[in-house]
Structure formats: C-alpha cells, structure tokens
mmCIF file of C-alpha atoms in Angstrom:
data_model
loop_
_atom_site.group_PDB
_atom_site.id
_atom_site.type_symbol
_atom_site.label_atom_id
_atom_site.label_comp_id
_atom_site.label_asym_id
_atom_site.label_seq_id
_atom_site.Cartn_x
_atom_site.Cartn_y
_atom_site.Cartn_z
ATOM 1 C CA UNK A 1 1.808 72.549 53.714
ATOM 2 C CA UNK A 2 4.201 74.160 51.350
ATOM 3 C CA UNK A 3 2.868 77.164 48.688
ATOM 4 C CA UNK A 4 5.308 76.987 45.754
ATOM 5 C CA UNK A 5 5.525 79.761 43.790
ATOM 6 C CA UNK A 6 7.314 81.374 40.967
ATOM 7 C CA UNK A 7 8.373 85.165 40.705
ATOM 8 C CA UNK A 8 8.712 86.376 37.004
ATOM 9 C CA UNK A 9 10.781 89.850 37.577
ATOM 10 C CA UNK A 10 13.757 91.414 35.977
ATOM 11 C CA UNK A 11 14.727 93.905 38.889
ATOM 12 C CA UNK A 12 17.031 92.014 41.001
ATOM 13 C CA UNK A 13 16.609 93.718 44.104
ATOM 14 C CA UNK A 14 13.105 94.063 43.609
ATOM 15 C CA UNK A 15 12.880 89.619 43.564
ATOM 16 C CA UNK A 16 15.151 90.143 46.693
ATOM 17 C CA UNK A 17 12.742 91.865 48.137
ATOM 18 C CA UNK A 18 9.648 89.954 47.333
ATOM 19 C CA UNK A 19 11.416 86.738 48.135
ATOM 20 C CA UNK A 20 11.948 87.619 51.847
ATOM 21 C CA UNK A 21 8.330 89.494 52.045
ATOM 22 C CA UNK A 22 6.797 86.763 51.370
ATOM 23 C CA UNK A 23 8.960 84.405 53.783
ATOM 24 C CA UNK A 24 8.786 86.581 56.540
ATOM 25 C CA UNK A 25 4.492 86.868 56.063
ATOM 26 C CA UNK A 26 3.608 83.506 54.999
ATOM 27 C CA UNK A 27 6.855 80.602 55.938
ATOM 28 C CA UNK A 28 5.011 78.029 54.254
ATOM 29 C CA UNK A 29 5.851 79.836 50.962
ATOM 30 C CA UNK A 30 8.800 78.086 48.726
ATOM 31 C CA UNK A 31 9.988 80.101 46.054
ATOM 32 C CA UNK A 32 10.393 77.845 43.261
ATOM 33 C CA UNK A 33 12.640 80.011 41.182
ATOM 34 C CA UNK A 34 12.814 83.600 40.125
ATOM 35 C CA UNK A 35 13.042 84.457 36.757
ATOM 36 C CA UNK A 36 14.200 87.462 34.287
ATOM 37 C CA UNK A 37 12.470 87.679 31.167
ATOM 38 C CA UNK A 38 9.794 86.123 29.091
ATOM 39 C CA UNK A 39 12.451 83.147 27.339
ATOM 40 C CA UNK A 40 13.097 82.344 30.338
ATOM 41 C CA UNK A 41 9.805 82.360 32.195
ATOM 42 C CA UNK A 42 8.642 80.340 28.283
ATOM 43 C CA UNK A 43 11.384 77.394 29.292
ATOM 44 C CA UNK A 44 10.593 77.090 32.889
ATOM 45 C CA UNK A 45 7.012 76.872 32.480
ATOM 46 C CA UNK A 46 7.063 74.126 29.876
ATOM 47 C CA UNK A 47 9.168 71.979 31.992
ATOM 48 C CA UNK A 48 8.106 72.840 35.418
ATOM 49 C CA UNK A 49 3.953 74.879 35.743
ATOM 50 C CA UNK A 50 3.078 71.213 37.731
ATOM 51 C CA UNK A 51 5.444 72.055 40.636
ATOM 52 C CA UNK A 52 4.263 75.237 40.886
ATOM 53 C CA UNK A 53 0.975 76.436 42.580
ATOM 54 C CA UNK A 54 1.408 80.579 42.347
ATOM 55 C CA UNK A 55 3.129 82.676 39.619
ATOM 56 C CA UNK A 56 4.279 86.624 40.667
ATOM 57 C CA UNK A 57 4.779 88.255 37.904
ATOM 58 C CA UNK A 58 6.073 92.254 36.726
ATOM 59 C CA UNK A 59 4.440 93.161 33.548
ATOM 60 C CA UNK A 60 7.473 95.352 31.882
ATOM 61 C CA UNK A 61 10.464 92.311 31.500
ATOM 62 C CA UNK A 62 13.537 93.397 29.555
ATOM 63 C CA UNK A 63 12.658 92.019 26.965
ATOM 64 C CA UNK A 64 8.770 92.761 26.804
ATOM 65 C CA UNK A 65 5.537 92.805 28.395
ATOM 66 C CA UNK A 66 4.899 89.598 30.601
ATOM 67 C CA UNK A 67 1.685 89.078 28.729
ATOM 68 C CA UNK A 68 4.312 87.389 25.910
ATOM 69 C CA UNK A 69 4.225 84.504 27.931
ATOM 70 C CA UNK A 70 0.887 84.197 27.632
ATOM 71 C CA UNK A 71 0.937 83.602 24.254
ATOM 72 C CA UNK A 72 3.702 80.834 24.158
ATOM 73 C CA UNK A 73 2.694 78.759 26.839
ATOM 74 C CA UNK A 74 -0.637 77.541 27.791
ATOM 75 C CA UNK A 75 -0.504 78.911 32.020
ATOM 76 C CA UNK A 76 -2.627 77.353 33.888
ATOM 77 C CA UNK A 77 -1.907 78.604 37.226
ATOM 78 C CA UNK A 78 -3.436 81.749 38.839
ATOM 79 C CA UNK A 79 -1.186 84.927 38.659
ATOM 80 C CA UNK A 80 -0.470 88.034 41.176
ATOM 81 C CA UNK A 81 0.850 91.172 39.254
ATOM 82 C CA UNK A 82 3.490 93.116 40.974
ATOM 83 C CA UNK A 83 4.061 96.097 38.376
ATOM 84 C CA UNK A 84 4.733 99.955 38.903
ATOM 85 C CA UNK A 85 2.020 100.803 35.814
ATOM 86 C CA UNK A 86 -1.487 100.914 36.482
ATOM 87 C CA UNK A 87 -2.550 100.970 32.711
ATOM 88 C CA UNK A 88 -2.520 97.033 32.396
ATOM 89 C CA UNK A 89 -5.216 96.045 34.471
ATOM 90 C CA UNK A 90 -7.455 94.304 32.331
ATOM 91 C CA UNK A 91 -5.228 92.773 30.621
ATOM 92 C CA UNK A 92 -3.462 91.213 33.719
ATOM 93 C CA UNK A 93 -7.363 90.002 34.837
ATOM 94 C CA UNK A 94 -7.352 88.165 31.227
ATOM 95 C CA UNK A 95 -4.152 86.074 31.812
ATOM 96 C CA UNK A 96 -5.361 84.544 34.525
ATOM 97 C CA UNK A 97 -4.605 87.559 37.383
ATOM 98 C CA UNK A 98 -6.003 87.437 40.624
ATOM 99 C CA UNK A 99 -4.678 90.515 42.218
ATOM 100 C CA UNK A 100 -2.661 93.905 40.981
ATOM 101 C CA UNK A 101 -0.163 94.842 43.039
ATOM 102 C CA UNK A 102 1.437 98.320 42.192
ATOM 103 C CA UNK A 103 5.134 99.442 43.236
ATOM 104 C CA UNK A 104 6.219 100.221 45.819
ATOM 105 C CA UNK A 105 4.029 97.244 47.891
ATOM 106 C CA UNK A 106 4.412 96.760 51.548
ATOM 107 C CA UNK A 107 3.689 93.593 53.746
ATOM 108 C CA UNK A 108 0.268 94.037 54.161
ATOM 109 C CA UNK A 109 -1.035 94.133 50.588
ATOM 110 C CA UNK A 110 1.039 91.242 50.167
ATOM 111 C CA UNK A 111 -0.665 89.426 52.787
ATOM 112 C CA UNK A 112 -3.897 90.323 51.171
ATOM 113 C CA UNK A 113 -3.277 88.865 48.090
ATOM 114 C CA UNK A 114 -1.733 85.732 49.373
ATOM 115 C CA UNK A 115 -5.081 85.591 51.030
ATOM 116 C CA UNK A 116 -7.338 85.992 48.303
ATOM 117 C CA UNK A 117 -5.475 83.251 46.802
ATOM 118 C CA UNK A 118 -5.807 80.922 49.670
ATOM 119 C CA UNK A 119 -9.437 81.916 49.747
ATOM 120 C CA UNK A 120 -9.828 80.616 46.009
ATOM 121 C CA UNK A 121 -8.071 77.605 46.721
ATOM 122 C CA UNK A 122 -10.637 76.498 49.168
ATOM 123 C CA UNK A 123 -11.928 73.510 47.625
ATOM 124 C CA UNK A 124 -15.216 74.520 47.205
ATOM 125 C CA UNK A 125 -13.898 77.742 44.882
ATOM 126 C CA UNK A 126 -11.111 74.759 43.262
ATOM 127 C CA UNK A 127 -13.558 74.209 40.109
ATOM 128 C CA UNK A 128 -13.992 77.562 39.451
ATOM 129 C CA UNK A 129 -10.793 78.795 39.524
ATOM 130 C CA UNK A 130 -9.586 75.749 37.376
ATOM 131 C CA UNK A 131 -13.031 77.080 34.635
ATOM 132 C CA UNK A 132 -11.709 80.586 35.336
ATOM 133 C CA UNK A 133 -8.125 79.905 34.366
ATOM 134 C CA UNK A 134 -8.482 77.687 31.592
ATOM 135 C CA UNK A 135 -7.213 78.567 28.240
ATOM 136 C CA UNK A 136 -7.424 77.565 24.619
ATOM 137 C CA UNK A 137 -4.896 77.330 21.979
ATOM 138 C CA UNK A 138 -5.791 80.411 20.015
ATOM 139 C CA UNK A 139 -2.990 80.004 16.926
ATOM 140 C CA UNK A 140 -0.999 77.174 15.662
ATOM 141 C CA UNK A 141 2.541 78.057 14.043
ATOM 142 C CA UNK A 142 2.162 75.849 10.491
ATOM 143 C CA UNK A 143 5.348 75.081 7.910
ATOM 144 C CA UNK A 144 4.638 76.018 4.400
ATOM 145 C CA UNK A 145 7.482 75.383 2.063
ATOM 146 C CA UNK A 146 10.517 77.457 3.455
ATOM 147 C CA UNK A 147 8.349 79.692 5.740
ATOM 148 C CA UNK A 148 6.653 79.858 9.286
ATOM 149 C CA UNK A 149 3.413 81.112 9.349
ATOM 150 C CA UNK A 150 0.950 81.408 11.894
ATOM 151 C CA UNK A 151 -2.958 80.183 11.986
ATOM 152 C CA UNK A 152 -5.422 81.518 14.526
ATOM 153 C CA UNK A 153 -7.628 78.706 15.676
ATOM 154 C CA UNK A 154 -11.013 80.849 13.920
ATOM 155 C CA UNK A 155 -9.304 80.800 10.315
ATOM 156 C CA UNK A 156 -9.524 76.609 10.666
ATOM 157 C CA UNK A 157 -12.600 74.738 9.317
ATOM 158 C CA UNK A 158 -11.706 71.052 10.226
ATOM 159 C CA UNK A 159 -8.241 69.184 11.496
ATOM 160 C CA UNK A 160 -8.192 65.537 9.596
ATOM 161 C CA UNK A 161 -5.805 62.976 10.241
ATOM 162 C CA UNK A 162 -4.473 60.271 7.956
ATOM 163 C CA UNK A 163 -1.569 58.435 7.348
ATOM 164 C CA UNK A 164 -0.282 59.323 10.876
ATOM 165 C CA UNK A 165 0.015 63.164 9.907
ATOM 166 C CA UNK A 166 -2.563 66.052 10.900
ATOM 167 C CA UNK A 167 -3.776 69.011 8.841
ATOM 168 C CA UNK A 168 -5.987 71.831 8.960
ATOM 169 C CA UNK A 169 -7.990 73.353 6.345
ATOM 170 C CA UNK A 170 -8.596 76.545 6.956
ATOM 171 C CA UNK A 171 -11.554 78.590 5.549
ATOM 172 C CA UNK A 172 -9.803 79.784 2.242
ATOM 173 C CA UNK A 173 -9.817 76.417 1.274
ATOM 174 C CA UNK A 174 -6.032 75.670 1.864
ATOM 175 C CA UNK A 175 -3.980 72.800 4.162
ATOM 176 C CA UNK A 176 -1.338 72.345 5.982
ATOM 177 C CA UNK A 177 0.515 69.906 7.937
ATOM 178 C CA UNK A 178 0.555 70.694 11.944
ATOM 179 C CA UNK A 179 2.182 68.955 14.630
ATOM 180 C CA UNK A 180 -0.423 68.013 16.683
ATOM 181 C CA UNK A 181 -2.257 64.687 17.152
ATOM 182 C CA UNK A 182 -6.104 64.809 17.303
ATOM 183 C CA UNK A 183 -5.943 64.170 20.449
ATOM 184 C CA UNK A 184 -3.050 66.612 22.302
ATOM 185 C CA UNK A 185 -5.947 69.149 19.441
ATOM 186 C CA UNK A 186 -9.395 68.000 21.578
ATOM 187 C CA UNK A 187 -7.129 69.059 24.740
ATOM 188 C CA UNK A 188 -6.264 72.239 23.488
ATOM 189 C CA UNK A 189 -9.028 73.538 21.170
ATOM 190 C CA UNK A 190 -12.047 75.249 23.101
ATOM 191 C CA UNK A 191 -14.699 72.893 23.238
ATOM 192 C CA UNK A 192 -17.745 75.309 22.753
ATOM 193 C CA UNK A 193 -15.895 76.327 18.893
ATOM 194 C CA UNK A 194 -14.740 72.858 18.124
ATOM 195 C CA UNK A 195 -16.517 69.391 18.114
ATOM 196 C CA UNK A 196 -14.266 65.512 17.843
ATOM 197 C CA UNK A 197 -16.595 64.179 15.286
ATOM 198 C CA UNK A 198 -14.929 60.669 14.931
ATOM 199 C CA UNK A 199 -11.533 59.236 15.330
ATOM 200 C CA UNK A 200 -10.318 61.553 11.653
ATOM 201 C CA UNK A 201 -11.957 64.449 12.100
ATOM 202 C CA UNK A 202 -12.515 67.378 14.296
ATOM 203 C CA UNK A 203 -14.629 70.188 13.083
ATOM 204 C CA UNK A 204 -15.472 74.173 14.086
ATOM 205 C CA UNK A 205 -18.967 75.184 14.503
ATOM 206 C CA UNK A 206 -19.157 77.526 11.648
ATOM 207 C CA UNK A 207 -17.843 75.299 9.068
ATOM 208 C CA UNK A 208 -21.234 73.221 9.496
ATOM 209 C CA UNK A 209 -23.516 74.353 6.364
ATOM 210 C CA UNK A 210 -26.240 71.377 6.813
ATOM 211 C CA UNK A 211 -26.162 68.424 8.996
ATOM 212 C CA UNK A 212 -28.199 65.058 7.327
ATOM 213 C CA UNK A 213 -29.520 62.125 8.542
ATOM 214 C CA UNK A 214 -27.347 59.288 7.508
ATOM 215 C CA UNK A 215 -27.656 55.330 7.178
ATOM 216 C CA UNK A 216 -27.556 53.533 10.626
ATOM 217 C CA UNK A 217 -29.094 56.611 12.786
ATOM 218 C CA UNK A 218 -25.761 58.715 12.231
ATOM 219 C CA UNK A 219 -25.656 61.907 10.625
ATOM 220 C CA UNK A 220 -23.129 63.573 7.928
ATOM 221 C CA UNK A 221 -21.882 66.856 8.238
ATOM 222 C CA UNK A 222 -21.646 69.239 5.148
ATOM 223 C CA UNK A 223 -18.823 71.892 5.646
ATOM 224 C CA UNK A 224 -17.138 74.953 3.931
ATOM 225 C CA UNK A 225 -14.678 74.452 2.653
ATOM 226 C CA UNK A 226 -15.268 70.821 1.824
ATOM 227 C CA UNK A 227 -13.563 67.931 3.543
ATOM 228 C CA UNK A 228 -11.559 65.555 1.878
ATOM 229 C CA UNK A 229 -13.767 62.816 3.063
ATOM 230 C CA UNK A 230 -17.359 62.500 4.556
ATOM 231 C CA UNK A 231 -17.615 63.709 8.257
ATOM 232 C CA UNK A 232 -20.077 61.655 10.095
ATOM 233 C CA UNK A 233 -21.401 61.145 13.496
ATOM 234 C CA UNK A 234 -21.913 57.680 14.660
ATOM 235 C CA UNK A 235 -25.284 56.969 16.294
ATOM 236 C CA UNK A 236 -24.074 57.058 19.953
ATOM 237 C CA UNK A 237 -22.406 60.586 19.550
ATOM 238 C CA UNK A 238 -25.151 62.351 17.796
ATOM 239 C CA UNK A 239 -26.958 63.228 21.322
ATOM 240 C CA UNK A 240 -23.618 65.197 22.036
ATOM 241 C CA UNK A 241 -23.658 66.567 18.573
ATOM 242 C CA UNK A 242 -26.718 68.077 18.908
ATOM 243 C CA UNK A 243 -26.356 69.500 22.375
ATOM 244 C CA UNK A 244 -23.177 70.806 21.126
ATOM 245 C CA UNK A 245 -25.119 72.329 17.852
ATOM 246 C CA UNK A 246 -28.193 74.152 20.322
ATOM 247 C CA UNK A 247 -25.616 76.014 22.959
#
C-alpha cells in the first residue's frame, strides 16, 4: 500500500536527494509534491493535507521558519524534520514532529524514522496519534472598520450567532463580526476551553461567573462581559455541562 508524503524544502538538490532516499529504502513511498516555502506549503495544504499521510519538512524556508505554517493552517498530519540546526527541537515536537533529522542524513536514519512512523500508524497507536496531533484554532483574524486585526481564542468570552452572522465578544467587552459558523467554531475551538451551550451560543470557561437553576430543569449561565441575550442549557445538556464545569 502506497505512503504519500509531502517534502516541504527549499534546497533543490537537497528534495532531490530525499526524494530518491526514500524510493530507494521504502518503494511504497509516493511523493506527493515537494514544496519551497511556507505560501506555498499554506496553499497546498488547504487544498490537498487528505491525500497526504506524511509531511518532511526543513525548518529554515526562504522565506521563514516552517513553524509559519503552523500557524496558517490547521496540520493534522504527523511531521519528520529534516533541518541542519539542532536549536528547534521542541518546537518541531509541538507541531506535530515525530522525528528530528539533522543534515547531512544518510539511509539508515531515514529508515528509522519511516519506521517510527509506521510503528505509530499501527492501529492500535491510530487514536493516539490522531489526540497527539490535534490542534485548536488559537486566533481568529477579525475586520474592524478599515483594519485587520487579530483575536487569540483566550481574549473571547462567548461567539453568538444571529441573523445568519457570527460574533465574538471578547473580554473587554467589545464585538466583532467573524467568518465562521458555530459550527465550522465547535470543530475548531478546543473543547476543554469552550462549551456549545445551545444552537446561539458558545461560551469559554472563564467567562462563567455563576451558573443558576432555571425553569424546566435547565440552567442559565451568567458571564463577563455580559451576553446580549440569556445563555441557557436545556435540561438534556446540563449532564455535559456539568462534567464539562468539574474537569
């Protein structure tokens, strides 16, 4: 069975080389595409991370670190660093790395990372990979009059949706219109921070100020800044709730 993979470098001969290394040590490996720089890399990846099973990647592109990428696109596939500095190790293991190759490689580390890759594939090591890998949307890029400006995810109290457009009120009491629906948001928001309390509303753990009992065995939730209308819980999502609230 085909591996396809993807190799993010900007040395030329270096891909070359890589390419046939790999063919020559593993034949079942297809390389997808190899790619320069990080607008690239950005544009593939949107249209094309489900094809793809393996991303090699250099850390120093031409036009910046690899870890860029990271930030634009939400990868979800595991990563093998192939990079001549050894000073971005922990970084590389938090964007999804599995192995740190350093310049000049041979064959056999090669082999040994292709290896510990297969090994995590295995499908008993499939679910935690996919827990290990998984990434939230940490900022949201937000219009406001003529300007761009970013949001991190922490600076939002609630999202609320009406009139078929979204916004987020962040914690210095101020909104904005994002292009999101709620529920592209529940996908994308890390679950253990944020909480889909009913079809308008989704709201971050330290918003809550007091939770109350409410008519009909739901609850309403009380949150800083305030909402522009009530948050409640209906009665058959307040067990959630309040296994959400006691992590």
């Amino acid at each position: 069975m085909a591996l396809r993979v993807a190799i993010i470098e900007d040395e030329p001969a270096t891909a070359r080389n890589l390419r046939h290394m790999l063919q020559d040590i593993a034949p079942e490996v297809e390389v997808l595409t190899i790619l320069p720089g990080i607008a690239e890399s950005v544009t593939w990846l949107n249209n094309n991370m489900q094809q793809c099973e393996l991303l090699f990647m250099d850390v120093r592109l031409s036009d910046g670190l690899s870890f860029e990428i990271f930030s634009q696109v939400n990868v979800t596939l595991p990563v093998i660093f192939i990079t001549a500095y050894d000073d971005y190790a922990l970084q590389a293991f938090k964007a999804n790395g599995i192995d740190y190759i350093l310049k000049p490689f041979d064959e056999s580390e090669l082999k040994q990372s292709l290896q510990k890759f297969k090994q995590l594939r295995e499908p008993a090591n499939i679910q935690q990979l996919a827990a290990q890998f998984k990434t939230y949307k940490q900022s949201f890029l937000v219009h406001n009059r003529d300007k761009l400006i970013p949001l991190t995810a922490a600076s939002i109290a609630w999202f609320y949706t009406a009139n078929e457009l979204v916004y987020a009120g962040t914690t210095d009491n101020k909104q904005y219109i994002i292009d999101f629906t709620m529920e592209q948001l529940q996908q994308q928001l890390d679950p253990a921070v944020f909480f889909r309390a009913n079809r308008q509303f989704i709201v971050q753990r330290s918003a809550i100020q007091e939770v109350d009992f409410y008519f009909n065995g739901r609850l309403a939730l009380k949150v800083h800044p305030a909402a522009k209308e009530q948050i409640l819980i209906s009665k058959a999502r307040v067990p959630e709730f309040k296994n959400w609230m006691n992590v």
